Tab-separated table of C-alpha atoms in Angstrom:
chain	number	residue	atom	x	y	z
A	1	UNK	CA	59.778	22.821	17.909
A	2	UNK	CA	60.033	22.161	21.676
A	3	UNK	CA	58.933	18.691	22.783
A	4	UNK	CA	56.392	20.122	25.241
A	5	UNK	CA	54.725	22.160	22.473
A	6	UNK	CA	54.606	19.085	20.218
A	7	UNK	CA	52.869	17.023	22.901
A	8	UNK	CA	50.340	19.797	23.510
A	9	UNK	CA	49.364	19.986	19.827
A	10	UNK	CA	49.035	16.222	19.511
A	11	UNK	CA	46.858	16.024	22.595
A	12	UNK	CA	44.604	18.800	21.285
A	13	UNK	CA	44.230	17.012	17.934
A	14	UNK	CA	43.296	13.728	19.610
A	15	UNK	CA	40.650	15.437	21.707
A	16	UNK	CA	39.168	17.018	18.586
A	17	UNK	CA	38.638	13.671	16.808
A	18	UNK	CA	35.816	12.366	19.020
A	19	UNK	CA	34.254	15.826	19.071
A	20	UNK	CA	33.878	15.965	15.270
A	21	UNK	CA	32.880	12.293	15.128
A	22	UNK	CA	30.124	13.000	17.630
A	23	UNK	CA	28.929	15.928	15.533
A	24	UNK	CA	28.759	13.692	12.459
A	25	UNK	CA	26.796	11.010	14.338
A	26	UNK	CA	24.286	13.581	15.561
A	27	UNK	CA	23.604	14.697	11.981
A	28	UNK	CA	22.906	11.102	10.834
A	29	UNK	CA	20.491	10.484	13.681
A	30	UNK	CA	18.592	13.672	12.913
A	31	UNK	CA	17.875	12.436	9.363
A	32	UNK	CA	16.855	8.922	10.359
A	33	UNK	CA	13.284	7.808	9.540
A	34	UNK	CA	10.584	7.365	12.186
A	35	UNK	CA	9.472	3.854	13.182
A	36	UNK	CA	5.946	3.232	14.473
A	37	UNK	CA	4.679	-0.107	15.757
A	38	UNK	CA	1.314	-1.482	14.648
A	39	UNK	CA	-0.208	-4.435	16.488
A	40	UNK	CA	-2.924	-6.227	14.522
A	41	UNK	CA	-5.319	-8.823	15.928
A	42	UNK	CA	-8.556	-10.358	14.662
A	43	UNK	CA	-10.525	-7.471	16.188
A	44	UNK	CA	-8.136	-4.561	16.811
A	45	UNK	CA	-5.609	-2.344	15.026
A	46	UNK	CA	-3.341	-0.581	17.519
A	47	UNK	CA	-1.029	2.152	16.192
A	48	UNK	CA	1.592	3.022	18.802
A	49	UNK	CA	1.688	6.712	17.821
A	50	UNK	CA	-1.022	8.609	15.962
A	51	UNK	CA	0.719	12.007	15.765
A	52	UNK	CA	3.710	11.798	13.419
A	53	UNK	CA	6.172	14.163	11.736
A	54	UNK	CA	6.246	14.480	7.953
A	55	UNK	CA	8.825	12.427	6.104
A	56	UNK	CA	9.749	8.774	5.799
A	57	UNK	CA	7.986	6.476	8.251
A	58	UNK	CA	8.421	2.750	8.797
A	59	UNK	CA	5.386	0.964	10.203
A	60	UNK	CA	6.515	-2.204	11.982
A	61	UNK	CA	3.472	-4.491	11.809
A	62	UNK	CA	3.036	-7.490	14.104
A	63	UNK	CA	0.117	-9.872	13.628
A	64	UNK	CA	-1.060	-11.229	16.998
A	65	UNK	CA	-4.304	-12.575	15.546
A	66	UNK	CA	-5.247	-16.010	14.226
A	67	UNK	CA	-5.852	-14.910	10.611
A	68	UNK	CA	-3.551	-13.728	7.832
A	69	UNK	CA	-3.836	-9.948	7.743
A	70	UNK	CA	-2.841	-6.937	5.648
A	71	UNK	CA	-2.346	-3.290	6.589
A	72	UNK	CA	-3.038	-0.215	4.458
A	73	UNK	CA	-2.357	3.504	4.811
A	74	UNK	CA	-5.150	5.515	3.174
A	75	UNK	CA	-5.112	9.181	2.209
A	76	UNK	CA	-8.220	11.323	1.801
A	77	UNK	CA	-9.912	11.586	-1.584
A	78	UNK	CA	-13.236	13.346	-2.224
A	79	UNK	CA	-14.034	13.398	1.481
A	80	UNK	CA	-13.315	9.708	2.126
A	81	UNK	CA	-10.188	7.750	3.020
A	82	UNK	CA	-9.920	5.594	-0.096
A	83	UNK	CA	-6.612	6.609	-1.705
A	84	UNK	CA	-4.025	3.888	-1.071
A	85	UNK	CA	-0.699	5.423	-0.026
A	86	UNK	CA	1.010	2.181	0.968
A	87	UNK	CA	0.195	-1.413	1.884
A	88	UNK	CA	1.729	-4.612	3.176
A	89	UNK	CA	-0.028	-7.944	2.631
A	90	UNK	CA	0.111	-11.605	3.660
A	91	UNK	CA	1.219	-11.114	7.268
A	92	UNK	CA	0.721	-14.526	8.853
A	93	UNK	CA	-0.288	-15.116	12.493
A	94	UNK	CA	2.654	-14.567	14.803
A	95	UNK	CA	4.779	-12.869	12.131
A	96	UNK	CA	5.928	-9.309	11.470
A	97	UNK	CA	6.590	-7.186	8.396
A	98	UNK	CA	7.688	-3.597	7.798
A	99	UNK	CA	5.983	-1.053	5.556
A	100	UNK	CA	7.823	2.086	4.432
A	101	UNK	CA	5.888	5.171	3.392
A	102	UNK	CA	6.651	8.833	2.665
A	103	UNK	CA	4.073	11.042	4.415
A	104	UNK	CA	3.348	14.738	3.951
A	105	UNK	CA	1.257	16.878	6.293
A	106	UNK	CA	-2.394	15.910	6.706
A	107	UNK	CA	-4.612	13.163	8.067
A	108	UNK	CA	-4.602	9.503	7.084
A	109	UNK	CA	-6.230	6.249	8.134
A	110	UNK	CA	-4.394	3.027	8.946
A	111	UNK	CA	-6.504	-0.062	8.237
A	112	UNK	CA	-5.809	-3.594	9.485
A	113	UNK	CA	-7.727	-6.240	7.514
A	114	UNK	CA	-7.980	-9.629	9.281
A	115	UNK	CA	-8.507	-12.318	6.674
A	116	UNK	CA	-7.478	-9.709	4.044
A	117	UNK	CA	-11.105	-8.737	3.516
A	118	UNK	CA	-13.373	-5.725	3.841
A	119	UNK	CA	-12.677	-2.093	4.699
A	120	UNK	CA	-10.609	-3.032	7.736
A	121	UNK	CA	-10.354	-1.908	11.349
A	122	UNK	CA	-9.283	1.715	11.076
A	123	UNK	CA	-7.239	4.164	13.111
A	124	UNK	CA	-6.797	7.819	12.124
A	125	UNK	CA	-3.307	9.364	12.243
A	126	UNK	CA	-2.211	12.988	11.887
A	127	UNK	CA	1.024	14.056	10.195
A	128	UNK	CA	2.495	17.471	10.980
A	129	UNK	CA	4.368	19.260	8.223
A	130	UNK	CA	4.036	20.876	4.830
A	131	UNK	CA	1.107	19.988	2.599
A	132	UNK	CA	1.249	20.535	-1.136
A	133	UNK	CA	0.473	19.212	-4.578
A	134	UNK	CA	2.871	16.315	-4.089
A	135	UNK	CA	0.519	14.887	-1.444
A	136	UNK	CA	-2.058	14.061	-4.113
A	137	UNK	CA	0.536	12.306	-6.261
A	138	UNK	CA	1.788	9.934	-3.574
A	139	UNK	CA	-0.963	7.335	-3.859
A	140	UNK	CA	0.015	4.070	-5.505
A	141	UNK	CA	-3.500	3.843	-6.875
A	142	UNK	CA	-6.847	5.551	-6.361
A	143	UNK	CA	-8.937	2.675	-5.048
A	144	UNK	CA	-9.189	-1.071	-4.847
A	145	UNK	CA	-11.806	-3.348	-6.378
A	146	UNK	CA	-12.033	-6.922	-5.165
A	147	UNK	CA	-13.197	-9.537	-7.664
A	148	UNK	CA	-14.001	-13.132	-6.771
A	149	UNK	CA	-13.614	-15.900	-9.337
A	150	UNK	CA	-15.545	-19.158	-9.034
A	151	UNK	CA	-16.326	-21.941	-11.482
A	152	UNK	CA	-17.642	-20.119	-13.582
A	153	UNK	CA	-18.514	-16.611	-12.400
A	154	UNK	CA	-16.740	-13.305	-11.741
A	155	UNK	CA	-18.342	-11.181	-9.007
A	156	UNK	CA	-17.435	-7.804	-7.531
A	157	UNK	CA	-17.707	-5.547	-10.570
A	158	UNK	CA	-21.502	-5.359	-10.629
A	159	UNK	CA	-22.399	-1.674	-10.447
A	160	UNK	CA	-18.760	-0.552	-10.595
A	161	UNK	CA	-18.206	2.805	-12.355
A	162	UNK	CA	-14.785	4.299	-13.014
A	163	UNK	CA	-13.468	7.747	-13.866
A	164	UNK	CA	-11.101	8.718	-16.687
A	165	UNK	CA	-7.498	8.461	-15.525
A	166	UNK	CA	-8.230	6.472	-12.373
A	167	UNK	CA	-5.661	3.925	-11.262
A	168	UNK	CA	-7.573	0.904	-9.982
A	169	UNK	CA	-6.076	-2.043	-8.179
A	170	UNK	CA	-8.069	-5.061	-9.318
A	171	UNK	CA	-7.588	-7.766	-6.682
A	172	UNK	CA	-8.624	-11.222	-7.846
A	173	UNK	CA	-9.439	-13.932	-5.305
A	174	UNK	CA	-9.771	-17.420	-6.756
A	175	UNK	CA	-12.474	-19.269	-4.826
A	176	UNK	CA	-12.787	-21.925	-7.539
A	177	UNK	CA	-11.139	-25.267	-8.174
A	178	UNK	CA	-9.104	-24.337	-11.280
A	179	UNK	CA	-6.888	-21.402	-12.317
A	180	UNK	CA	-8.624	-18.120	-13.207
A	181	UNK	CA	-7.470	-14.694	-14.432
A	182	UNK	CA	-8.974	-11.266	-15.078
A	183	UNK	CA	-8.398	-9.402	-18.354
A	184	UNK	CA	-9.581	-5.783	-18.786
A	185	UNK	CA	-10.395	-4.322	-22.237
A	186	UNK	CA	-10.917	-0.655	-23.148
A	187	UNK	CA	-13.898	0.498	-25.281
A	188	UNK	CA	-11.882	-0.037	-28.490
A	189	UNK	CA	-11.366	-3.701	-27.592
A	190	UNK	CA	-7.676	-3.432	-26.652
A	191	UNK	CA	-6.453	-5.223	-23.541
A	192	UNK	CA	-5.141	-2.601	-21.104
A	193	UNK	CA	-4.098	-4.926	-18.316
A	194	UNK	CA	-4.698	-8.185	-16.521
A	195	UNK	CA	-4.390	-10.074	-13.285
A	196	UNK	CA	-2.331	-13.067	-14.319
A	197	UNK	CA	-3.612	-16.616	-13.700
A	198	UNK	CA	-4.317	-17.229	-10.012
A	199	UNK	CA	-4.328	-20.704	-8.509
A	200	UNK	CA	-7.282	-21.977	-6.425
A	201	UNK	CA	-7.274	-20.452	-2.947
A	202	UNK	CA	-4.803	-17.725	-3.888
A	203	UNK	CA	-5.074	-13.970	-4.506
A	204	UNK	CA	-3.235	-11.647	-6.867
A	205	UNK	CA	-3.674	-8.095	-8.106
A	206	UNK	CA	-2.768	-5.594	-10.804
A	207	UNK	CA	-2.984	-1.801	-10.986
A	208	UNK	CA	-4.673	-0.713	-14.218
A	209	UNK	CA	-5.279	2.844	-15.437
A	210	UNK	CA	-8.615	3.620	-17.114
A	211	UNK	CA	-7.607	5.902	-20.026
A	212	UNK	CA	-10.886	6.880	-21.703
A	213	UNK	CA	-14.626	7.096	-21.139
A	214	UNK	CA	-16.930	4.369	-22.400
A	215	UNK	CA	-17.872	0.760	-21.823
A	216	UNK	CA	-15.089	-1.575	-20.751
A	217	UNK	CA	-15.281	-5.356	-20.802
A	218	UNK	CA	-13.581	-7.980	-18.661
A	219	UNK	CA	-13.246	-11.726	-18.768
A	220	UNK	CA	-11.319	-14.768	-17.673
A	221	UNK	CA	-9.287	-15.688	-20.736
A	222	UNK	CA	-8.361	-19.226	-19.670
A	223	UNK	CA	-9.660	-22.264	-21.579
A	224	UNK	CA	-12.874	-20.670	-22.796
A	225	UNK	CA	-14.038	-19.743	-19.278
A	226	UNK	CA	-15.625	-16.595	-20.715
A	227	UNK	CA	-17.921	-18.783	-22.826
A	228	UNK	CA	-19.164	-20.313	-19.565
A	229	UNK	CA	-20.145	-16.918	-18.136
A	230	UNK	CA	-16.904	-15.427	-16.792
A	231	UNK	CA	-17.291	-12.092	-18.569
A	232	UNK	CA	-18.973	-8.731	-18.072
A	233	UNK	CA	-18.704	-4.961	-18.508
A	234	UNK	CA	-18.500	-1.690	-16.590
A	235	UNK	CA	-18.626	2.015	-17.436
A	236	UNK	CA	-15.963	4.706	-17.169
A	237	UNK	CA	-17.220	8.281	-17.054
A	238	UNK	CA	-15.523	11.579	-17.837
């Protein structure tokens, strides 16, 4: 083969390498997840973008307030935004944490909760894209119930009524001076889940499914605390 022809082919091949590499890089970028900043303070919850594409989204949360905060993404359920899609907790003042979530088409609410209490400061977001049966299945649990333990009472479940099959996140805050826990029992007396012992001043949670209708009982099972009044019941309906 003539030397000039050899040099021409080699030069063409070298030029092709960056071209195909660039094509490969473009494909990777197209599939990359979206990142959205959330700035939380003691009185505001600022979402940088409220119109998002469907798919994986990373919410980059920065706490510029003076209180520990948490951020939730809620989906709609029975006309209200109560279905927890994702959450990130214990974000201290001046710190940041990321929250990944897979979103399908529809509307959601982002809630910042200064002090990790209440319904939160909310901002509605809209996700463009397909909406289907999978949207209903994405929630980690259906709703949250906050229970406060003191020496020796459990409050927060008064008047609570569940539905068969609901996934409830029971969040236990220990406002007492000794360890407390929360055990949940189905109508047949079997324990179906618990929030493990929580130290004074701390919070923990557990997601528990309510399998049948009837009267459920709950108690703190530590050192006879139930005998001192840390017990009660609630109803699950069909």
